[in-house]
């Protein structure tokens, strides 16, 4: 994606099902779990590079021995930083105590971070918050082992105000109105309640306080706690949690908005935001890694039993399509095919744009995430040319000469690596005039790859704001002197804010919104903008389930083609010589390419939870009132 978007988070949970001695014997180290967690987090670093955290729990330790460890970092390379800290502690302990380098029991007792239960998290800083206090996992401590709770997630709640109010009603005093704190305290409240009730019951059965502890761990119903805690949650989430005594869970929202995958065998249970991370780190097959069903939780009890439990009734599946287009790693088998198909399905529009002139058209892509959709686009171009070749050969019949045949077969799509991203370039000057000149050079070009008679077709995975296109890409591509530049987005027009974990909160940031606004001005329909504002305003006091997304009316008067044409005008720099056209994927094409991930609210405004409609209307109110603030 040429536009930088803060997005997503990634979680990893590992539960070792055997004693640590087993891994020492089989894999040569008691730090097997720590090593695997490092790899899991690195394989998901695409999901977050602003912060990282790690937590571990040791099972069956004696009172007075430390059993929970946590380390977090908001440094420039946070994953590397936290594992440097972990390795330093491990190496110091082993250097100072060389006699214990093979003593797993001593290591477990004396070295932090080693444990049977581990959780990792990577994040992007959203809401302008990127301090260490915002980095997961979050910790809720208590002297009762069962009441200790560690939480990390990939999520955003749309109704934080309501959830915060519920906690206050329960008599709590949360330290801040943030969704992570609110969610953790909600789970913590019902965890405390369940432990207290179990203790009371077990005491009635004649057990003393010390005897009650293992029985509480055995009887604690994690699924029931999650059901009570999540009753009023509105958002997209994959939530991971560790309880101090050794239970763990990962819980996915009812619409399946945020992703979650798991694998288990007799040695390990692992859960992650992305399937290929599990496949690569544990060398397992695609079919061995299962998707966690929406509304369900995978729960691992302290005794190692694993259960998949329905926590909330699943709603219509609306798994995020943006995961497939851009955010998730393209090494996933299904995502790779889907991205190729996105490129394939947009080809007919490209062919129309270039008037079928394949001979004078160069195909390329904006590095690096659009590469896979580029393959799909080019393959479809090849299929088109093969069909044309077949028609030509059949038309010439048996009298075709070798020269004619060679000439026909020699025609193929012209493919070049035109744009090159200079990843090392940093725009360090803050003066606007100087900064804009530097931004122009974030991309470089392959000189001589395009002729003045050529169309240049260049595909991006999505165009959100279009800022980099206008300031950098189009200017630098124009230096190649093509007669026409066709910029293709493998995703449809992004028109609506996200409120489930991706940092796209303001309508006026979207170039599609700016284009529609310009069209209203041209058509003399700006009075409709005020009407939409008044409709949004009238719903402020309505319950979420009754709120209608009136922002759809803002786009309704115009076709997708009209908006695309206006976007091309907005993004074309004044000094550019080539004609510029911008082509977007259709909604139908998106659904055909990603049939299992129909969460398309960015493009259609069809939000999967009631809170989404309230957020988009609030975003419109902010826009109309000139408030430069987030809608959630």
XYZ file of C-alpha atoms in Angstrom, residues 36 116 146 202 399 412 424 530 552:
9
model
C 9.118 -20.386 19.324
C 4.623 -23.590 30.032
C -6.606 -17.468 40.179
C -15.726 -25.553 48.266
C -1.373 -22.349 -44.844
C 3.161 -11.219 -24.798
C 15.967 3.831 3.562
C -26.383 19.552 5.432
C -24.312 6.331 2.349
